[in-house]
Amino acid sequence: MRSLLIISVVFFSTLSGCRNDNAAPQKTTNVPDSILRQQLKAMIDTTYDFPSKVTSDPDAFMQQLPSMPVNPENQRFYTLLLINMGFCLKDAGQVLGSIRYFEKALDAQQQYHPQNIDVYNYITKPLGNLYTRTGDFAKAISLQEMSIKSALAEKDLAILPSLYNNLAITFQQTGQSDSALHACRQGLALQQKPDAVTGLLYTNISRSYRDQQQTDSAGLYNAKALLILQKGNPTGDSVIWASAALELKSRLAAEAGHYNAAETSIQQAITQLEHHFPESKQREKAKLYEARAAVRRQNHHYADAEKDYQHVLQLFGVQQRNRRIPDNTVTDALHGLAACYRAQGNTDTAVDCYVQAVENDYLVQQLIVSKESNYYNSQHARSLLYEALNFLWGEYENASNDRPSLALKMLWITELSKGRQLLLEIDRTRHWQRDSSDNQQAAFARLRYLYEEIALEKDSAQLRSLKEQVKDIALQFQLSENYFDKQFSAPKIDRFQSALEKSSGNNDLISWLMADSSRFYSFTCHKGKLTACRSGDTVVVKQQLPAFIQTYFRQGPAAYDNDPAAYRATAARILTSLIPDVSRLSAGNWIISPDALLYGLPVDALISGNDFIAAKKNCSYTYTFLLNTLDYTDSKDKAGITIFSKTKHTRPLPDLPYASDEQRKISRHFCTSVKENDQATEIAFLEAMNTPAVLHIATHAVADSGQQPYLVLSQPITLDKLQYTTTQCPLVFLSACQTASGKVITAEGMESLNKAFLSKGVKGVVAAQWQVDDAVMPQLSEAFYEELYRTHNPITALAQAKRKFLQTASLSRQNPWYWAPLNYTGVETSIFIRPRQPVAVWVISGILIAGALFLLIRFRARAMTLRKK
């Protein structure tokens, strides 16, 4: 058996205590060790003999334990029980439950250090594979690479080929075919003689060559794999591995147009699996039936393909009215069904299946914790969305009575595709706030420290070392945060529709989607009535819009000053291209859900009639309308304002003298706590984040393409640092250049500082899209807080501040470069800020109190005199 070094290197014991084990026995009665041992052994036997008793309600099954183990032997049996639970749930296709119990086994292994447990084969290998299955590829790669490091440190060469094979699978699924090939070759180089692992490595080499469209090489290595894996009479896992190679052979044949050969190979795989596992391996069978359905669909045998796709859903236990299971194979089956129904002319059912496929894809992505994997999956999911929208749009154009329903479904799947990682981070932050621990806070502090070192480090070797440390600690934290103990619920279109109807009573809702190089979609909702538009003329959006943003906003005020009429003509043309039915949007508030390059557009600076949109409309932005369906609680308590102001900077950053003026103007009217220059430390910033005050930050922000955006305080506050914080702030005002700017991530929006604050649960952020003017910013911020005090609404307050500025500004200062960089992103909320009492009020109050005390003293003295008499 393998030593425990692999686990001691891979996992930090300080984090294993973070987990709150809901499945642990709740009884505290002291039970004799011998009785507990018998109970543990009996439960382990049940996992082997009657797995259905375990999988029907695993937590209830675990509650049979009368107490937690104390002595080493019982601790070992307890760890083995958790491992068996993980395997039972894995075989039953319960991916989430399986991950939970393997992670619990990992905790038990780290806590108890039981002897004679093969950690790699029984815990880290299945756990890594499950992370790959759920699409959390970054987490899987981290776990697999750390296991390889540990095996190399132990000189355990026998296990390395299998480790490299698992790593190759994950690389292959993330489209990194070169990395997958490299991992496979490293594994093959360590093989002493051909065996089943050799066959697996050949299969993954074949897959990687297929991804690179090197079909001859793919076929060669597939044949090599089958030669090994089908040798003799395969049993157990060897049957599954041989079936996977046959599935790949089928796909290669289908892609070459050899459909009969393709169906023969996949049928052989299905027959093998059904014969050896008549009552189990349902998920593996489902994948094979999905592969056969794909072959039949490619061959235009839609009715047969439809039957196979339905069988896939049956194998997952998916009922007709509840088709949401967090598994990619279910998503693929729903997608395939939609295509089959579409081809057979059953358009209504095809519409439903497309919507269900996108909903299921969203549910699958809820399982993904790491940001990198979320971004990869969000981008990958766009192809399904574009196909679905294209079909639904055709139905919408031809519909007479069902248009509102189709428009709702199109908007629904569009918004489901946006901001998924942001919604996940908000949910995780809420989870951290409920289940915080000292160990969690220590992990946060360590990660923030390392990210600061990375931001300052110039040496490439040291940078690599720091990033490796971050990777290791982030993985430990993700494993310990109990994420899979939460309940994953399918998204509901009814709730979304109710939120739209409620919000569109006083607001007009606008959503955009850049589908591809030839078309974009726009949706508007006015008083509950939805309309959809699709434009194939993308000259304005694809060509004129980027130049418009760059010329009039990024490059400074000169272009507008030179020719205001040209600006107004272009701005009016862009507005009508983006919102063809703009004339019907009569509400005073616009809530906008942008996409792609539209994140850089200040909509209130466009022209309607002869005026800026800002003259009549209050504009706010959201990363997805699903953000506006979350439950937020507004407080009626009056909040103070915490100001972080840094006026002195080192080169190449210039000093910011306006920041002091801004701070003074705000403090003149409202209760503030000011942290200026050297006082603006990271510790003070983190403390301020966890108070219910408005947070106002006046400093530089750096947002160039070479690094992540960050705020310049005494220490840099980067996006990565913000990721590992929590907050109680209801509102953040980022009075700094480019705080709403950053890299645009497909389907996820702008990777910016304002998004980072929103991910921590802040309800709204005021931030700047480009460089701010030193003289204008203090005026806008002062007017904003005055209006916020009056209206309690940050969206209205910002819009009113802009209107005040435009009413008094000179013609040259009405240039939108000066006033339009600030925007509000977030949800509608009410905020009550605490005013500063004038000095005269305090003086008068003091005089009145002193007078009252004087009279009271005289009254008491007189009373005492009377009593003496």
PDB file of C-alpha atoms in Angstrom, residues 629-760:
ATOM      1  CA  THR A 629     -33.834  38.076  -9.356  1.00  0.00           C
ATOM      2  CA  LEU A 630     -31.556  37.369  -6.366  1.00  0.00           C
ATOM      3  CA  ASP A 631     -32.846  38.042  -2.872  1.00  0.00           C
ATOM      4  CA  TYR A 632     -31.282  41.187  -1.418  1.00  0.00           C
ATOM      5  CA  THR A 633     -32.321  42.878   1.826  1.00  0.00           C
ATOM      6  CA  ASP A 634     -32.367  46.656   2.025  1.00  0.00           C
ATOM      7  CA  SER A 635     -31.563  48.276   5.359  1.00  0.00           C
ATOM      8  CA  LYS A 636     -33.276  51.474   6.478  1.00  0.00           C
ATOM      9  CA  ASP A 637     -30.468  52.189   8.921  1.00  0.00           C
ATOM     10  CA  LYS A 638     -28.543  55.308   8.030  1.00  0.00           C
ATOM     11  CA  ALA A 639     -25.099  54.477   6.689  1.00  0.00           C
ATOM     12  CA  GLY A 640     -21.946  56.497   6.981  1.00  0.00           C
ATOM     13  CA  ILE A 641     -19.380  56.860   4.190  1.00  0.00           C
ATOM     14  CA  THR A 642     -15.855  55.442   4.454  1.00  0.00           C
ATOM     15  CA  ILE A 643     -13.479  57.332   2.151  1.00  0.00           C
ATOM     16  CA  PHE A 644     -10.135  55.974   0.953  1.00  0.00           C
ATOM     17  CA  SER A 645      -8.219  58.829  -0.615  1.00  0.00           C
ATOM     18  CA  LYS A 646      -4.688  58.610  -1.986  1.00  0.00           C
ATOM     19  CA  THR A 647      -3.380  61.894  -3.349  1.00  0.00           C
ATOM     20  CA  LYS A 648       0.378  61.159  -3.324  1.00  0.00           C
ATOM     21  CA  HIS A 649       1.730  58.619  -5.826  1.00  0.00           C
ATOM     22  CA  THR A 650       5.087  57.477  -7.143  1.00  0.00           C
ATOM     23  CA  ARG A 651       6.024  57.662 -10.790  1.00  0.00           C
ATOM     24  CA  PRO A 652       4.818  56.935 -13.384  1.00  0.00           C
ATOM     25  CA  LEU A 653       1.457  57.619 -11.694  1.00  0.00           C
ATOM     26  CA  PRO A 654       0.755  61.346 -11.188  1.00  0.00           C
ATOM     27  CA  ASP A 655      -0.484  62.827  -7.912  1.00  0.00           C
ATOM     28  CA  LEU A 656      -4.243  63.324  -7.510  1.00  0.00           C
ATOM     29  CA  PRO A 657      -4.818  66.688  -5.816  1.00  0.00           C
ATOM     30  CA  TYR A 658      -8.544  66.527  -6.696  1.00  0.00           C
ATOM     31  CA  ALA A 659      -8.976  63.558  -4.345  1.00  0.00           C
ATOM     32  CA  SER A 660      -8.534  65.817  -1.300  1.00  0.00           C
ATOM     33  CA  ASP A 661     -11.068  68.278  -2.675  1.00  0.00           C
ATOM     34  CA  GLU A 662     -13.494  65.431  -3.321  1.00  0.00           C
ATOM     35  CA  GLN A 663     -13.053  64.076   0.194  1.00  0.00           C
ATOM     36  CA  ARG A 664     -13.615  67.522   1.756  1.00  0.00           C
ATOM     37  CA  LYS A 665     -16.781  68.162  -0.258  1.00  0.00           C
ATOM     38  CA  ILE A 666     -18.330  64.840   0.757  1.00  0.00           C
ATOM     39  CA  SER A 667     -17.278  65.209   4.407  1.00  0.00           C
ATOM     40  CA  ARG A 668     -18.762  68.701   4.550  1.00  0.00           C
ATOM     41  CA  HIS A 669     -22.302  67.293   4.279  1.00  0.00           C
ATOM     42  CA  PHE A 670     -22.167  63.669   5.441  1.00  0.00           C
ATOM     43  CA  CYS A 671     -20.766  61.530   8.248  1.00  0.00           C
ATOM     44  CA  THR A 672     -17.503  60.139   6.937  1.00  0.00           C
ATOM     45  CA  SER A 673     -14.520  58.139   8.096  1.00  0.00           C
ATOM     46  CA  VAL A 674     -11.461  59.125   6.062  1.00  0.00           C
ATOM     47  CA  LYS A 675      -8.364  57.003   5.367  1.00  0.00           C
ATOM     48  CA  GLU A 676      -5.914  59.176   3.469  1.00  0.00           C
ATOM     49  CA  ASN A 677      -2.531  58.313   1.889  1.00  0.00           C
ATOM     50  CA  ASP A 678      -0.530  56.187   4.379  1.00  0.00           C
ATOM     51  CA  GLN A 679      -3.697  55.397   6.334  1.00  0.00           C
ATOM     52  CA  ALA A 680      -5.215  53.792   3.228  1.00  0.00           C
ATOM     53  CA  THR A 681      -3.767  50.373   4.030  1.00  0.00           C
ATOM     54  CA  GLU A 682      -4.997  46.949   3.024  1.00  0.00           C
ATOM     55  CA  ILE A 683      -5.951  46.153   6.629  1.00  0.00           C
ATOM     56  CA  ALA A 684      -8.037  49.328   6.878  1.00  0.00           C
ATOM     57  CA  PHE A 685      -9.601  48.531   3.506  1.00  0.00           C
ATOM     58  CA  LEU A 686     -10.605  44.993   4.557  1.00  0.00           C
ATOM     59  CA  GLU A 687     -12.060  46.316   7.822  1.00  0.00           C
ATOM     60  CA  ALA A 688     -14.067  48.915   5.904  1.00  0.00           C
ATOM     61  CA  MET A 689     -15.342  46.229   3.528  1.00  0.00           C
ATOM     62  CA  ASN A 690     -16.932  44.462   6.474  1.00  0.00           C
ATOM     63  CA  THR A 691     -18.858  47.435   7.831  1.00  0.00           C
ATOM     64  CA  PRO A 692     -22.314  48.471   6.561  1.00  0.00           C
ATOM     65  CA  ALA A 693     -21.040  51.844   5.331  1.00  0.00           C
ATOM     66  CA  VAL A 694     -20.855  53.143   1.772  1.00  0.00           C
ATOM     67  CA  LEU A 695     -17.297  52.723   0.477  1.00  0.00           C
ATOM     68  CA  HIS A 696     -15.859  55.638  -1.549  1.00  0.00           C
ATOM     69  CA  ILE A 697     -12.414  55.170  -3.136  1.00  0.00           C
ATOM     70  CA  ALA A 698     -10.561  58.102  -4.721  1.00  0.00           C
ATOM     71  CA  THR A 699      -7.258  56.925  -6.171  1.00  0.00           C
ATOM     72  CA  HIS A 700      -5.688  55.592  -9.342  1.00  0.00           C
ATOM     73  CA  ALA A 701      -6.875  52.347 -10.887  1.00  0.00           C
ATOM     74  CA  VAL A 702      -4.644  50.554 -13.373  1.00  0.00           C
ATOM     75  CA  ALA A 703      -6.399  48.518 -16.068  1.00  0.00           C
ATOM     76  CA  ASP A 704      -4.013  47.810 -18.931  1.00  0.00           C
ATOM     77  CA  SER A 705      -3.899  44.671 -21.058  1.00  0.00           C
ATOM     78  CA  GLY A 706      -0.720  43.383 -19.449  1.00  0.00           C
ATOM     79  CA  GLN A 707      -2.124  42.672 -15.996  1.00  0.00           C
ATOM     80  CA  GLN A 708      -5.274  42.496 -13.936  1.00  0.00           C
ATOM     81  CA  PRO A 709      -6.957  45.783 -12.952  1.00  0.00           C
ATOM     82  CA  TYR A 710      -6.048  46.968  -9.465  1.00  0.00           C
ATOM     83  CA  LEU A 711      -6.623  49.888  -7.092  1.00  0.00           C
ATOM     84  CA  VAL A 712      -3.551  51.828  -5.976  1.00  0.00           C
ATOM     85  CA  LEU A 713      -3.701  52.161  -2.192  1.00  0.00           C
ATOM     86  CA  SER A 714      -0.763  51.664   0.178  1.00  0.00           C
ATOM     87  CA  GLN A 715      -0.754  48.129  -1.231  1.00  0.00           C
ATOM     88  CA  PRO A 716      -2.322  47.228  -4.586  1.00  0.00           C
ATOM     89  CA  ILE A 717      -5.870  45.832  -4.316  1.00  0.00           C
ATOM     90  CA  THR A 718      -6.178  43.397  -7.236  1.00  0.00           C
ATOM     91  CA  LEU A 719      -9.114  41.409  -8.575  1.00  0.00           C
ATOM     92  CA  ASP A 720      -7.582  38.261  -7.111  1.00  0.00           C
ATOM     93  CA  LYS A 721      -7.338  39.848  -3.657  1.00  0.00           C
ATOM     94  CA  LEU A 722     -10.965  40.918  -3.839  1.00  0.00           C
ATOM     95  CA  GLN A 723     -11.935  37.355  -4.735  1.00  0.00           C
ATOM     96  CA  TYR A 724     -10.968  36.211  -1.228  1.00  0.00           C
ATOM     97  CA  THR A 725     -12.822  38.836   0.792  1.00  0.00           C
ATOM     98  CA  THR A 726     -16.325  39.305   2.138  1.00  0.00           C
ATOM     99  CA  THR A 727     -18.240  42.546   2.557  1.00  0.00           C
ATOM    100  CA  GLN A 728     -21.249  44.212   4.156  1.00  0.00           C
ATOM    101  CA  CYS A 729     -21.027  47.384   2.044  1.00  0.00           C
ATOM    102  CA  PRO A 730     -24.307  48.205   0.291  1.00  0.00           C
ATOM    103  CA  LEU A 731     -22.649  50.509  -2.259  1.00  0.00           C
ATOM    104  CA  VAL A 732     -19.153  51.177  -3.592  1.00  0.00           C
ATOM    105  CA  PHE A 733     -18.184  54.394  -5.409  1.00  0.00           C
ATOM    106  CA  LEU A 734     -14.932  53.965  -7.375  1.00  0.00           C
ATOM    107  CA  SER A 735     -13.789  57.489  -8.107  1.00  0.00           C
ATOM    108  CA  ALA A 736     -10.862  56.374 -10.223  1.00  0.00           C
ATOM    109  CA  CYS A 737     -10.033  55.957 -13.894  1.00  0.00           C
ATOM    110  CA  GLN A 738     -11.066  52.757 -15.700  1.00  0.00           C
ATOM    111  CA  THR A 739     -12.614  51.015 -12.693  1.00  0.00           C
ATOM    112  CA  ALA A 740     -15.420  49.694 -14.940  1.00  0.00           C
ATOM    113  CA  SER A 741     -12.913  48.792 -17.646  1.00  0.00           C
ATOM    114  CA  GLY A 742     -10.998  45.597 -18.312  1.00  0.00           C
ATOM    115  CA  LYS A 743     -10.813  42.557 -20.541  1.00  0.00           C
ATOM    116  CA  VAL A 744     -14.126  41.406 -22.051  1.00  0.00           C
ATOM    117  CA  ILE A 745     -14.669  37.675 -21.419  1.00  0.00           C
ATOM    118  CA  THR A 746     -17.111  35.945 -23.770  1.00  0.00           C
ATOM    119  CA  ALA A 747     -20.434  35.330 -21.986  1.00  0.00           C
ATOM    120  CA  GLU A 748     -19.066  36.716 -18.696  1.00  0.00           C
ATOM    121  CA  GLY A 749     -18.709  40.414 -19.456  1.00  0.00           C
ATOM    122  CA  MET A 750     -16.030  42.886 -18.434  1.00  0.00           C
ATOM    123  CA  GLU A 751     -13.384  41.520 -16.055  1.00  0.00           C
ATOM    124  CA  SER A 752     -13.255  44.725 -14.051  1.00  0.00           C
ATOM    125  CA  LEU A 753     -13.006  46.084 -10.527  1.00  0.00           C
ATOM    126  CA  ASN A 754     -16.704  46.886 -10.366  1.00  0.00           C
ATOM    127  CA  LYS A 755     -17.531  43.265 -11.215  1.00  0.00           C
ATOM    128  CA  ALA A 756     -15.170  42.102  -8.447  1.00  0.00           C
ATOM    129  CA  PHE A 757     -17.091  44.147  -5.864  1.00  0.00           C
ATOM    130  CA  LEU A 758     -20.437  42.889  -7.177  1.00  0.00           C
ATOM    131  CA  SER A 759     -19.188  39.311  -6.799  1.00  0.00           C
ATOM    132  CA  LYS A 760     -18.803  39.958  -3.068  1.00  0.00           C
TER     133      LYS A 760
END
